[in-house]
Coordinates of C-alpha atoms and ligand atoms in Angstrom, one line a residue:
X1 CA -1.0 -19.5 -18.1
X2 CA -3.6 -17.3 -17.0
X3 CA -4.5 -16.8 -13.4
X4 CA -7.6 -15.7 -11.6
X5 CA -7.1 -13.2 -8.6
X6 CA -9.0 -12.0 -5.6
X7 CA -8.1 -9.9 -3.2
X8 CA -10.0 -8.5 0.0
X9 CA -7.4 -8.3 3.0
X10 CA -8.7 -4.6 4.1
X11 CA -11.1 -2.3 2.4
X12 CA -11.0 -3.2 -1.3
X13 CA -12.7 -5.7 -3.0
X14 CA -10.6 -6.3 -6.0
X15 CA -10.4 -9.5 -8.7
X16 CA -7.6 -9.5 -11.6
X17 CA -6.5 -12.3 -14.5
X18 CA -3.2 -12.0 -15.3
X19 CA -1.2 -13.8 -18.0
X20 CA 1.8 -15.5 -17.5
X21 CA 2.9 -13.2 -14.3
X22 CA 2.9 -10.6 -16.5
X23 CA 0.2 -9.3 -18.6
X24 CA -2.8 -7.7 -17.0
X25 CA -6.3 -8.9 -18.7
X26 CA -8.3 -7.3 -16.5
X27 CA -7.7 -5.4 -13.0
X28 CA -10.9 -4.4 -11.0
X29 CA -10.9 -3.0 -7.7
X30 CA -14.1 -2.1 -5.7
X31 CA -12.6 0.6 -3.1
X32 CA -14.8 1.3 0.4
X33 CA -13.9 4.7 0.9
X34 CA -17.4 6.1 0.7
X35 CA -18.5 3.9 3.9
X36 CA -14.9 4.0 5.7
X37 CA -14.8 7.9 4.6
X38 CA -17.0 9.1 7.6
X39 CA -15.0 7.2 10.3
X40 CA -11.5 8.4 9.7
X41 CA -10.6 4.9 9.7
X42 CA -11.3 1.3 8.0
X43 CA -14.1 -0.3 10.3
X44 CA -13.4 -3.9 10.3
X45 CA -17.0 -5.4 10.7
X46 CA -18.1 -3.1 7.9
X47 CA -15.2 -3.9 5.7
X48 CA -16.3 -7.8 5.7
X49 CA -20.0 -6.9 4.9
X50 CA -19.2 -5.0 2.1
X51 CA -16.5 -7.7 0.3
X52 CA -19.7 -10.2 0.5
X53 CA -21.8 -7.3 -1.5
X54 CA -19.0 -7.0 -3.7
X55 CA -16.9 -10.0 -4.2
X56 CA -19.2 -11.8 -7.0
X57 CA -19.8 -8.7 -8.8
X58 CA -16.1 -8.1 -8.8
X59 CA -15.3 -11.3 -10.0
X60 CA -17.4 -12.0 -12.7
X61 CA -16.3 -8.4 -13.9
X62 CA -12.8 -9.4 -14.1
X63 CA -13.8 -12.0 -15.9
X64 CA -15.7 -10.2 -18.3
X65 CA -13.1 -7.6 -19.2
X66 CA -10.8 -10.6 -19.8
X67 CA -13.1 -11.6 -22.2
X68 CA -12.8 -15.1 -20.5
X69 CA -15.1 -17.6 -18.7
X70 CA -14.0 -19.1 -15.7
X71 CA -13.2 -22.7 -17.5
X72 CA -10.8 -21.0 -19.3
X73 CA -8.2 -20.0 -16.3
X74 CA -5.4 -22.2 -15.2
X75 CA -5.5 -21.4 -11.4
X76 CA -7.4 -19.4 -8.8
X77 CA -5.4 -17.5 -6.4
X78 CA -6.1 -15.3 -3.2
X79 CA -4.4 -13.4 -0.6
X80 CA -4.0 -15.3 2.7
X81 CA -3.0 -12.6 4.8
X82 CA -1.8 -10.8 6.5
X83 CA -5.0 -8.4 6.9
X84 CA -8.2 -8.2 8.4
X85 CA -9.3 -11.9 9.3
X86 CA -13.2 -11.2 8.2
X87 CA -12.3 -9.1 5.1
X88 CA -9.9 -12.5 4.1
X89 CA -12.1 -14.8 5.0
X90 CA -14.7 -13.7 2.3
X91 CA -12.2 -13.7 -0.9
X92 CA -10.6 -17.0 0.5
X93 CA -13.8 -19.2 0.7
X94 CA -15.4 -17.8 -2.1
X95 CA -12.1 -18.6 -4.0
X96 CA -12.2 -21.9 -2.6
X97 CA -15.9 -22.3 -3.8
X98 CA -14.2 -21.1 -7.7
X99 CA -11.1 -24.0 -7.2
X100 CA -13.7 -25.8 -6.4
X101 CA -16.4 -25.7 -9.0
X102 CA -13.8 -25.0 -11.9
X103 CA -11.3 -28.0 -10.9
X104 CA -8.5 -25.3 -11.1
X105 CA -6.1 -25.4 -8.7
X106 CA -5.9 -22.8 -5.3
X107 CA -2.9 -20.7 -4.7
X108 CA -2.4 -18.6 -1.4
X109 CA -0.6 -15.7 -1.3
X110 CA 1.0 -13.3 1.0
X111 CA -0.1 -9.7 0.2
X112 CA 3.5 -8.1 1.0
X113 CA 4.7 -10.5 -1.6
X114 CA 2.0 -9.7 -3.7
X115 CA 3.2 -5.8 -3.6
X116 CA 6.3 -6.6 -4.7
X117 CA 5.2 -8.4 -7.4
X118 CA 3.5 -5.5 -8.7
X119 CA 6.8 -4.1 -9.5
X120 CA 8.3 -7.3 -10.8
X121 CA 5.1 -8.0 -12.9
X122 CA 5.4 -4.3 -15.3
X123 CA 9.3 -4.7 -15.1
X124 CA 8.8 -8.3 -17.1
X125 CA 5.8 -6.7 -19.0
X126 CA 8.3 -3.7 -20.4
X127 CA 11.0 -6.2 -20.8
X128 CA 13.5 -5.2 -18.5
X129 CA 13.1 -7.5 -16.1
X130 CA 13.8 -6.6 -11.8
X131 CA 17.6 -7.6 -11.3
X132 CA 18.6 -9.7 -8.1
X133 CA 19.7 -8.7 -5.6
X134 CA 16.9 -6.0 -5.0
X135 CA 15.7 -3.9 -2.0
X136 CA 11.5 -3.9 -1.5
X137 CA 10.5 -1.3 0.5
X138 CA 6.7 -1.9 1.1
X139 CA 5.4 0.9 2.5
X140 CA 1.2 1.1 3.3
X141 CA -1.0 1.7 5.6
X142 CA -0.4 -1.8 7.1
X143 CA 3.4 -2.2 6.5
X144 CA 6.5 -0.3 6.2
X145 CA 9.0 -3.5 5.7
X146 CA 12.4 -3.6 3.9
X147 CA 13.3 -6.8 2.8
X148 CA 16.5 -8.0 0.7
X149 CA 15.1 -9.9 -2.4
X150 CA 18.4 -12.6 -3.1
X151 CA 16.3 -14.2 -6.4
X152 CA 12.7 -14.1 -7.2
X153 CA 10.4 -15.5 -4.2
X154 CA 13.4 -15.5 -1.7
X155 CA 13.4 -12.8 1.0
X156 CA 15.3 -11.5 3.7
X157 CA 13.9 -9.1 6.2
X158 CA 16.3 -6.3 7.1
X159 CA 14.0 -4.0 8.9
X160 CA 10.6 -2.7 9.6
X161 CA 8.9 0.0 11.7
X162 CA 8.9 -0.2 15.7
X163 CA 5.9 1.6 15.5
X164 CA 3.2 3.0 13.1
X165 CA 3.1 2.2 9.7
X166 CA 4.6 5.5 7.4
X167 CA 0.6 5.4 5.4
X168 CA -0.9 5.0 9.1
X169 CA 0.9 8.0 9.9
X170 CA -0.4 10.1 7.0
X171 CA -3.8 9.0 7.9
X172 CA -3.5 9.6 12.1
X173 CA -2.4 13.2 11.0
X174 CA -5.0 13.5 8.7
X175 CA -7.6 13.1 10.2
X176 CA -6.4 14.6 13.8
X177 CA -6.7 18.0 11.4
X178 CA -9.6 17.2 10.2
X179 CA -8.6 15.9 6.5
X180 CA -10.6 12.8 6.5
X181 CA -9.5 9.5 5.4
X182 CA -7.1 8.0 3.6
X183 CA -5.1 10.8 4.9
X184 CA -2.0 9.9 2.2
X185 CA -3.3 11.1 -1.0
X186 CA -4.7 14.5 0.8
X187 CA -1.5 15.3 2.3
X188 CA 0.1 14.3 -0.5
X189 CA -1.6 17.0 -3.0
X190 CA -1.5 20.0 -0.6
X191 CA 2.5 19.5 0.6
X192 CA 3.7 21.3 -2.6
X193 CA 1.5 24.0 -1.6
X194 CA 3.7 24.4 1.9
X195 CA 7.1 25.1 3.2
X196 CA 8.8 21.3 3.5
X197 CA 11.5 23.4 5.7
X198 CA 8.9 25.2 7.8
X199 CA 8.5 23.0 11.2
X200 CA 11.9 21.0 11.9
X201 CA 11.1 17.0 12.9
X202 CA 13.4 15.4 14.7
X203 CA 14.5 12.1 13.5
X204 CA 14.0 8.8 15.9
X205 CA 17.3 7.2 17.0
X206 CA 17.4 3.6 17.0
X207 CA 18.8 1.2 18.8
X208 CA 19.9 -2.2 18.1
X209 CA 18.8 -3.0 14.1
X210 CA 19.3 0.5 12.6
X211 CA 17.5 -0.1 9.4
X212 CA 14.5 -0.2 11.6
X213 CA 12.0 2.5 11.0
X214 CA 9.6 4.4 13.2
X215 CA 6.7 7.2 12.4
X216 CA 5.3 7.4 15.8
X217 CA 7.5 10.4 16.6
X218 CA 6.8 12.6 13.5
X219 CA 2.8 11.9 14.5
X220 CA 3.1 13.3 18.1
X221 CA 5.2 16.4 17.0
X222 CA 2.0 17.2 15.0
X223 CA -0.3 16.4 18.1
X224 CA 2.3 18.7 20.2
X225 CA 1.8 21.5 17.4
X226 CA -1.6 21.1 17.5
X227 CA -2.3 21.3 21.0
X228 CA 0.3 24.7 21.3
X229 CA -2.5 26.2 18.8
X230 CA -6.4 27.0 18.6
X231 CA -6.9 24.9 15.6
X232 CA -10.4 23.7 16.4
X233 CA -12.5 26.3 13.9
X234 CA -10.2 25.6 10.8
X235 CA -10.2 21.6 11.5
X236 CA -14.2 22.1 12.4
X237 CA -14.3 23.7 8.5
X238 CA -12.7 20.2 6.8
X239 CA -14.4 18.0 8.9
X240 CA -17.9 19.8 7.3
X241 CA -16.2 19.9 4.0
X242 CA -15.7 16.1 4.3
X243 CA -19.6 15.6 5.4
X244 CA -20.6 17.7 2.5
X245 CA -18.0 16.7 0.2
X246 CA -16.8 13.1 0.1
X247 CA -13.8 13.7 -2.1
X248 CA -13.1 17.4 -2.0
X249 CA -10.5 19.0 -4.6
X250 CA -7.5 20.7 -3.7
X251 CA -9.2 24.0 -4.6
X252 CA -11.7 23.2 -1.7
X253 CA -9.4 22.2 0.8
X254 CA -7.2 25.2 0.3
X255 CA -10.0 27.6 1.1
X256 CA -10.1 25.7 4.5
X257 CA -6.7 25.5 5.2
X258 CA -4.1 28.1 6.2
X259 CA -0.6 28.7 5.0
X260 CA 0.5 27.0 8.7
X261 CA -1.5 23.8 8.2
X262 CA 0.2 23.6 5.0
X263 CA 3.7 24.5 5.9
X264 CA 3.1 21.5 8.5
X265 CA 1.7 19.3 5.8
X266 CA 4.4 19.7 4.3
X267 CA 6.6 19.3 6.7
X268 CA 5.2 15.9 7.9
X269 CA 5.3 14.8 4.4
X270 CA 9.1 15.6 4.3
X271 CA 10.1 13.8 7.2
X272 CA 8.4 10.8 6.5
X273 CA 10.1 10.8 2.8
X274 CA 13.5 11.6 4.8
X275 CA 13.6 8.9 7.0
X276 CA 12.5 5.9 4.2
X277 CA 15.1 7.2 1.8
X278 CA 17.6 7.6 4.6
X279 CA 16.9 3.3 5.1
X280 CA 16.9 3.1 1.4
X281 CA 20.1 4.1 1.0
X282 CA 21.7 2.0 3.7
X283 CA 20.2 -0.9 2.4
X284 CA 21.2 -0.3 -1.1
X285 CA 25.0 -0.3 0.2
X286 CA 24.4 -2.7 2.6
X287 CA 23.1 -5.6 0.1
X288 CA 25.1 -4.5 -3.2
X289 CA 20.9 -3.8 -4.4
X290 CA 20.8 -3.6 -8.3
X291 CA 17.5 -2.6 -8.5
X292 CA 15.2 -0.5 -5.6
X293 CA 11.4 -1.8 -5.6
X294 CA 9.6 0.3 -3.7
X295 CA 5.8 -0.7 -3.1
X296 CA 2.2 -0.3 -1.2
X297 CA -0.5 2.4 -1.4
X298 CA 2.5 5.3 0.4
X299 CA 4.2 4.8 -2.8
X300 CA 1.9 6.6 -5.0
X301 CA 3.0 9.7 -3.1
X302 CA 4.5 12.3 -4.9
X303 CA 7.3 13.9 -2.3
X304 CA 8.7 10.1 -2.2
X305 CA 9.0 9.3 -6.0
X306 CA 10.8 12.5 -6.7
X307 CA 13.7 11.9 -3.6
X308 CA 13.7 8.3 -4.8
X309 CA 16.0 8.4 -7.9
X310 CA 18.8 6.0 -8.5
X311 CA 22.0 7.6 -6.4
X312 CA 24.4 5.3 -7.6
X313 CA 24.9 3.9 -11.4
X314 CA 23.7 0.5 -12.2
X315 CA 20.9 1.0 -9.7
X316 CA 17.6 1.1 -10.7
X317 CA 14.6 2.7 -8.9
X318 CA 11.2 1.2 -9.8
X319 CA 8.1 2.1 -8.3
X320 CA 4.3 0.3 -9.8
X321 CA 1.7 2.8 -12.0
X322 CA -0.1 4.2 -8.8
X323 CA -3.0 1.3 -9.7
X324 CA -0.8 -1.1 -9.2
X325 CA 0.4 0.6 -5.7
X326 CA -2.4 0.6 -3.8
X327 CA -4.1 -2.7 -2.9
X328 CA -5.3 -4.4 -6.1
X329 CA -5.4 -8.3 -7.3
X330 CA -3.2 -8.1 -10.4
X331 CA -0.4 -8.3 -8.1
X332 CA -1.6 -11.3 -6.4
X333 CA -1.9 -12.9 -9.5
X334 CA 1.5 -11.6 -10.4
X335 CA 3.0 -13.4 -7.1
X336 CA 0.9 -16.6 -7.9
X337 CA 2.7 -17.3 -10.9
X338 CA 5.7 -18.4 -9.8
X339 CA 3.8 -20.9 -7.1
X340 CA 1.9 -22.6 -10.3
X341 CA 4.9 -22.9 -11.7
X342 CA 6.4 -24.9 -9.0
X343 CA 3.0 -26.5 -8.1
X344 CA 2.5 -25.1 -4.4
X345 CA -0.7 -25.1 -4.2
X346 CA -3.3 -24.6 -1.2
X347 CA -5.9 -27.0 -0.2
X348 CA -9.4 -26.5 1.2
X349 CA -7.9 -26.2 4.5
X350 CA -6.2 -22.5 3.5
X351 CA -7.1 -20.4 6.6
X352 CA -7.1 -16.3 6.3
X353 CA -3.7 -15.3 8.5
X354 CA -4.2 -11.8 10.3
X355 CA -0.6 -12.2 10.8
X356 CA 1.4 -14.0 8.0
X357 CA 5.8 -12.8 7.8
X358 CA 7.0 -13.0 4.5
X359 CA 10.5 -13.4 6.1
Ligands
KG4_401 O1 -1.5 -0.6 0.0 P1 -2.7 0.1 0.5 O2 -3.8 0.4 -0.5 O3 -3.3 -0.7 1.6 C1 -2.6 -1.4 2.6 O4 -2.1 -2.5 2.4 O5 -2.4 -0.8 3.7 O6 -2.2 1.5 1.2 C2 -3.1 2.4 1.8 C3 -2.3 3.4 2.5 C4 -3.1 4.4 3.3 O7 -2.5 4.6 4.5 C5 -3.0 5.7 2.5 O8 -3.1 6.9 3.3 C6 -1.6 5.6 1.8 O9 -1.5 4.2 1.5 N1 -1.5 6.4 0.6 C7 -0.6 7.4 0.5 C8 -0.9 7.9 -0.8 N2 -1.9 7.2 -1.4 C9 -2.2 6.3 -0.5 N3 0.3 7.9 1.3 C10 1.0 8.9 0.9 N4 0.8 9.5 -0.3 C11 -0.1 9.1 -1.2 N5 -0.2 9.6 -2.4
ZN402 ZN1 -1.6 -3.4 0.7

């Protein structure tokens, strides 16, 4: 069975066909970081006009590298949310317009679930299928959600952040120093240049649920160490590296940045990895977890797959190939499968969900 993907729920245009929940044909993702680049930030209004440049492109790529025609797919699915409503809106009709014109049936699906599936998609694909019960930790510029996974498609949410996302953090700090945006990957490749130990961040206490997260904290300790300092020629250096530069090296940025800026990088980075692995582990003992899945753009990032190593036998840490972390459509293909399987399908009523809880 081989289904047709789209996904647009933020800035990436990106179409997939996957086989059988598990083999990818074809995986093409369209990123807008050249025109989101300049405003340290996704702008929503040009997010939607650019899916509607891209989306047909994208799609009939996907299909090409597949080496299929559209007749030839068993189902067309699409992420209903959660996202940005106008960036949905454009993969959902013109997925409706494919269901449409092919016959094939529609499947909506839920982009967190779709993360998850990225993970449970190369598990099956190397043959060693995810074991049940597992721990997702979805973690993106979006989410930061830890959910209990009983059996495939069956979720339990034990916690999520009070405040910003952990990837929303990276990119505040980012680009409050001037590093552009997405802020992950940057901080990401300069931490092992810094001191992890050098500035101390103190660690949120929460009440009531306790596997709940929160990032706000570790983002105004930077603010508060910025504002002690005169930062504003270094930060005025990276934001004219980024003008000049859209994608500078790490080579470029470390002519711009001192040994201070990096010690805090690293630092940030460090906290941020301390406090999901300190929920990780709770959860692990908390649900009996065979197998960690851990998920969304934040887990391409270096600092976090090195902590994140199995601490007990017979569990198993899995993280996707950093393509398959960041926001792409084999995973929504991956997540559809099991729908077509049991025949929950959408209708051309589907409607894009800015907010949509897996559990
Ligand atoms: O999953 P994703 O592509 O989109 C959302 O669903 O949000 O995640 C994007 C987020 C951004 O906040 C970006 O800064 C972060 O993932 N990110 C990283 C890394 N690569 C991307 N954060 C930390 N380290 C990275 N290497
Ligand atoms: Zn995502």
């Amino acid at each position: 069975m081989r289904i047709l993907a789209i996904e647009s729920s933020c800035d990436e245009t990106a179409a997939a066909v996957v086989e059988d929940g598990q083999h990818v044909l074809s995986s093409v993702v369209a990123s807008q970081l050249d025109t989101h680049g300049k405003y340290g930030g996704v702008v929503p209004e040009l997010a939607s006009r650019e899916h509607l440049r891209a989306i047909v492109p994208v799609v009939r790529e996907a299909l090409s590298r597949a080496g299929m025609t559209l007749g030839e797919v068993d189902a067309i699915a699409v992420t209903q949310g959660p996202g940005l409503v106008g960036s949905l809106l454009v993969g959902i009709t013109y997925a409706k317009g494919l269901s449409f014109a092919s016959g094939r049936p529609l499947i909506g699906v839920n982009h967190i679930e779709g993360h998850i599936h990225a993970v449970v998609m190369e598990a099956l694909d190397a043959g060693e299928p995810v074991e049940y019960p597992a721990l997702a930790l979805v973690v993106s510029g979006g989410h930061t959600h830890l959910f209990e996974v009983k059996r495939e498609s069956e979720y339990r949410l034990l916690g999520k952040t009070r405040d910003d996302a952990a990837g929303e953090a990276f990119d505040k700090v980012a680009k409050l120093l001037g590093f552009g945006y997405p802020g992950g990957p940057v901080i990401d490749a300069l931490a092992p240049h810094g001191n992890p130990k050098a500035v101390r961040f103190t660690v949120a206490k929460m009440k009531g649920n306790t596997t709940d997260l929160s990032f706000s904290g570790m983002k105004t300790a930077v603010l508060r160490w910025f504002e002690a300092r005169d930062m504003a020629d270094e930060v005025a250096l990276r934001k004219q590296l980024v003008r000049e530069t859209p994608r500078p090296t790490v080579e470029q940025w470390l002519t711009v940045t001192p040994k201070t800026t990096l010690d805090l990088l690293a630092s940030f980075q460090y906290a941020v990895v301390e406090e999901l692995m300190r929920r990780i582990v709770s959860c692990v003992e908390e649900i009996g977890a065979r197998t960690v899945i851990v998920s969304g753009g934040v887990a391409c990032n270096r600092g976090l797959r090195a902590e994140a190593v199995p601490r007990r036998a017979g569990v198993r840490v899995l993280f996707p190939t950093p393509g398959l972390s960041t926001d792409n459509a084999a995973m929504i293909a991956a997540a559809a499968f099991p729908k077509l399987a049991r025949g929950e399908f959408a209708d051309m009523t589907l409607a894009a969900k800015a907010s949509l809880p897996l559990a």
